[in-house]
Amino acid sequence: MKNLFIELTDTDDSKILINVLHIAWVEPNKNGAVIKSNMVNYSLSKKIKESYDQIKELIRSLDS
């Protein structure tokens, strides 16, 4: 089974696993990035420490 999760760090240093299939968008922020979930009945907007480019690379690495 192919891995569809990436591990990110919340702004309070908590680690979270995010299913990339449920990311609606990633928005750059001066202290990292904001991700928005597209899950039905559960909308998540989460500030994380990783940058936009780091998140993009983590998602790309899932293809290899």
Short mmCIF file of N, CA and C in Angstrom, two decimals:
data_model
loop_
_atom_site.label_atom_id
_atom_site.label_comp_id
_atom_site.label_asym_id
_atom_site.label_seq_id
_atom_site.Cartn_x
_atom_site.Cartn_y
_atom_site.Cartn_z
N MET A 1 0.84 -1.18 0.00
CA MET A 1 0.00 0.00 0.00
C MET A 1 0.89 1.24 0.00
N LYS A 2 0.56 2.16 -0.84
CA LYS A 2 1.35 3.37 -0.97
C LYS A 2 1.03 4.34 0.16
N ASN A 3 2.07 4.97 0.69
CA ASN A 3 1.91 5.94 1.76
C ASN A 3 1.28 7.22 1.21
N LEU A 4 0.23 7.72 1.85
CA LEU A 4 -0.43 8.95 1.43
C LEU A 4 -0.36 10.02 2.51
N PHE A 5 0.44 9.78 3.54
CA PHE A 5 0.54 10.71 4.65
C PHE A 5 1.90 11.39 4.69
N ILE A 6 1.90 12.64 5.10
CA ILE A 6 3.14 13.35 5.37
C ILE A 6 3.09 13.83 6.81
N GLU A 7 4.25 13.89 7.44
CA GLU A 7 4.32 14.35 8.83
C GLU A 7 4.72 15.82 8.84
N LEU A 8 3.94 16.62 9.53
CA LEU A 8 4.20 18.05 9.64
C LEU A 8 4.24 18.44 11.11
N THR A 9 4.71 19.65 11.37
CA THR A 9 4.83 20.15 12.74
C THR A 9 3.91 21.34 12.93
N ASP A 10 3.02 21.24 13.90
CA ASP A 10 2.11 22.33 14.25
C ASP A 10 2.93 23.46 14.88
N THR A 11 2.36 24.65 14.96
CA THR A 11 3.08 25.79 15.53
C THR A 11 3.39 25.61 17.02
N ASP A 12 2.72 24.68 17.69
CA ASP A 12 3.04 24.41 19.10
C ASP A 12 3.98 23.20 19.24
N ASP A 13 4.67 22.85 18.15
CA ASP A 13 5.66 21.75 18.08
C ASP A 13 5.05 20.36 18.18
N SER A 14 3.76 20.22 17.99
CA SER A 14 3.12 18.90 17.95
C SER A 14 3.23 18.35 16.53
N LYS A 15 3.57 17.08 16.42
CA LYS A 15 3.63 16.42 15.12
C LYS A 15 2.24 15.97 14.71
N ILE A 16 1.92 16.14 13.43
CA ILE A 16 0.63 15.69 12.90
C ILE A 16 0.85 14.98 11.58
N LEU A 17 0.04 13.95 11.32
CA LEU A 17 0.06 13.26 10.04
C LEU A 17 -1.10 13.77 9.20
N ILE A 18 -0.81 14.15 7.99
CA ILE A 18 -1.83 14.70 7.09
C ILE A 18 -1.95 13.79 5.87
N ASN A 19 -3.17 13.40 5.54
CA ASN A 19 -3.43 12.63 4.32
C ASN A 19 -3.43 13.62 3.16
N VAL A 20 -2.50 13.46 2.22
CA VAL A 20 -2.36 14.43 1.13
C VAL A 20 -3.58 14.46 0.21
N LEU A 21 -4.37 13.40 0.21
CA LEU A 21 -5.57 13.39 -0.62
C LEU A 21 -6.65 14.34 -0.11
N HIS A 22 -6.50 14.81 1.13
CA HIS A 22 -7.50 15.69 1.72
C HIS A 22 -7.02 17.13 1.89
N ILE A 23 -5.90 17.46 1.26
CA ILE A 23 -5.42 18.85 1.31
C ILE A 23 -6.08 19.62 0.18
N ALA A 24 -6.81 20.67 0.55
CA ALA A 24 -7.45 21.51 -0.46
C ALA A 24 -6.45 22.52 -1.01
N TRP A 25 -5.66 23.14 -0.12
CA TRP A 25 -4.60 24.04 -0.57
C TRP A 25 -3.58 24.27 0.53
N VAL A 26 -2.42 24.76 0.09
CA VAL A 26 -1.32 25.14 0.99
C VAL A 26 -1.01 26.59 0.70
N GLU A 27 -1.00 27.39 1.74
CA GLU A 27 -0.78 28.82 1.60
C GLU A 27 0.48 29.23 2.35
N PRO A 28 1.44 29.88 1.67
CA PRO A 28 2.65 30.34 2.37
C PRO A 28 2.30 31.34 3.47
N ASN A 29 3.09 31.29 4.52
CA ASN A 29 2.91 32.17 5.67
C ASN A 29 4.31 32.58 6.12
N LYS A 30 4.45 33.73 6.77
CA LYS A 30 5.81 34.17 7.14
C LYS A 30 6.49 33.23 8.13
N ASN A 31 5.74 32.47 8.89
CA ASN A 31 6.30 31.54 9.87
C ASN A 31 6.14 30.08 9.47
N GLY A 32 5.90 29.81 8.20
CA GLY A 32 5.69 28.44 7.73
C GLY A 32 4.64 28.43 6.64
N ALA A 33 3.53 27.75 6.90
CA ALA A 33 2.45 27.65 5.92
C ALA A 33 1.14 27.35 6.63
N VAL A 34 0.05 27.51 5.90
CA VAL A 34 -1.28 27.15 6.38
C VAL A 34 -1.82 26.13 5.39
N ILE A 35 -2.34 25.02 5.91
CA ILE A 35 -2.97 24.03 5.06
C ILE A 35 -4.46 24.01 5.34
N LYS A 36 -5.22 23.71 4.33
CA LYS A 36 -6.68 23.66 4.45
C LYS A 36 -7.15 22.31 3.95
N SER A 37 -7.97 21.64 4.75
CA SER A 37 -8.50 20.33 4.41
C SER A 37 -9.79 20.48 3.61
N ASN A 38 -10.07 19.49 2.77
CA ASN A 38 -11.31 19.49 2.01
C ASN A 38 -12.24 18.35 2.41
N MET A 39 -12.05 17.83 3.62
CA MET A 39 -12.89 16.73 4.08
C MET A 39 -14.32 17.22 4.32
N VAL A 40 -15.28 16.45 3.90
CA VAL A 40 -16.68 16.79 4.07
C VAL A 40 -17.03 16.80 5.56
N ASN A 41 -17.74 17.81 5.99
CA ASN A 41 -18.20 17.98 7.38
C ASN A 41 -17.06 18.18 8.38
N TYR A 42 -15.84 18.37 7.89
CA TYR A 42 -14.73 18.61 8.81
C TYR A 42 -13.69 19.45 8.09
N SER A 43 -13.81 20.73 8.23
CA SER A 43 -12.89 21.63 7.57
C SER A 43 -11.77 21.98 8.53
N LEU A 44 -10.55 21.80 8.10
CA LEU A 44 -9.39 22.02 8.95
C LEU A 44 -8.50 23.08 8.34
N SER A 45 -8.24 24.11 9.09
CA SER A 45 -7.24 25.09 8.70
C SER A 45 -6.17 25.02 9.78
N LYS A 46 -4.95 24.68 9.39
CA LYS A 46 -3.90 24.40 10.36
C LYS A 46 -2.64 25.17 10.01
N LYS A 47 -2.11 25.91 11.00
CA LYS A 47 -0.83 26.59 10.82
C LYS A 47 0.28 25.61 11.17
N ILE A 48 1.25 25.50 10.27
CA ILE A 48 2.34 24.57 10.47
C ILE A 48 3.67 25.26 10.25
N LYS A 49 4.73 24.68 10.81
CA LYS A 49 6.06 25.28 10.74
C LYS A 49 6.76 25.06 9.40
N GLU A 50 6.47 23.97 8.73
CA GLU A 50 7.13 23.70 7.45
C GLU A 50 6.73 24.75 6.42
N SER A 51 7.65 25.06 5.54
CA SER A 51 7.38 26.06 4.51
C SER A 51 6.57 25.44 3.37
N TYR A 52 6.07 26.30 2.54
CA TYR A 52 5.33 25.88 1.34
C TYR A 52 6.20 24.94 0.50
N ASP A 53 7.46 25.32 0.28
CA ASP A 53 8.36 24.50 -0.54
C ASP A 53 8.67 23.15 0.10
N GLN A 54 8.80 23.12 1.42
CA GLN A 54 9.05 21.85 2.10
C GLN A 54 7.85 20.92 1.95
N ILE A 55 6.65 21.46 2.07
CA ILE A 55 5.44 20.65 1.92
C ILE A 55 5.34 20.11 0.49
N LYS A 56 5.64 20.96 -0.46
CA LYS A 56 5.60 20.56 -1.87
C LYS A 56 6.58 19.41 -2.12
N GLU A 57 7.76 19.47 -1.56
CA GLU A 57 8.75 18.41 -1.72
C GLU A 57 8.30 17.12 -1.02
N LEU A 58 7.69 17.22 0.15
CA LEU A 58 7.19 16.03 0.84
C LEU A 58 6.12 15.33 0.01
N ILE A 59 5.24 16.12 -0.60
CA ILE A 59 4.19 15.52 -1.43
C ILE A 59 4.80 14.89 -2.69
N ARG A 60 5.76 15.57 -3.30
CA ARG A 60 6.44 15.01 -4.48
C ARG A 60 7.16 13.71 -4.16
N SER A 61 7.72 13.63 -2.96
CA SER A 61 8.47 12.42 -2.60
C SER A 61 7.58 11.18 -2.51
N LEU A 62 6.28 11.38 -2.36
CA LEU A 62 5.36 10.24 -2.32
C LEU A 62 5.27 9.53 -3.66
N ASP A 63 5.61 10.24 -4.75
CA ASP A 63 5.55 9.65 -6.09
C ASP A 63 6.71 8.71 -6.38
N SER A 64 7.77 8.81 -5.60
CA SER A 64 8.95 7.97 -5.89
C SER A 64 8.91 6.65 -5.16
#
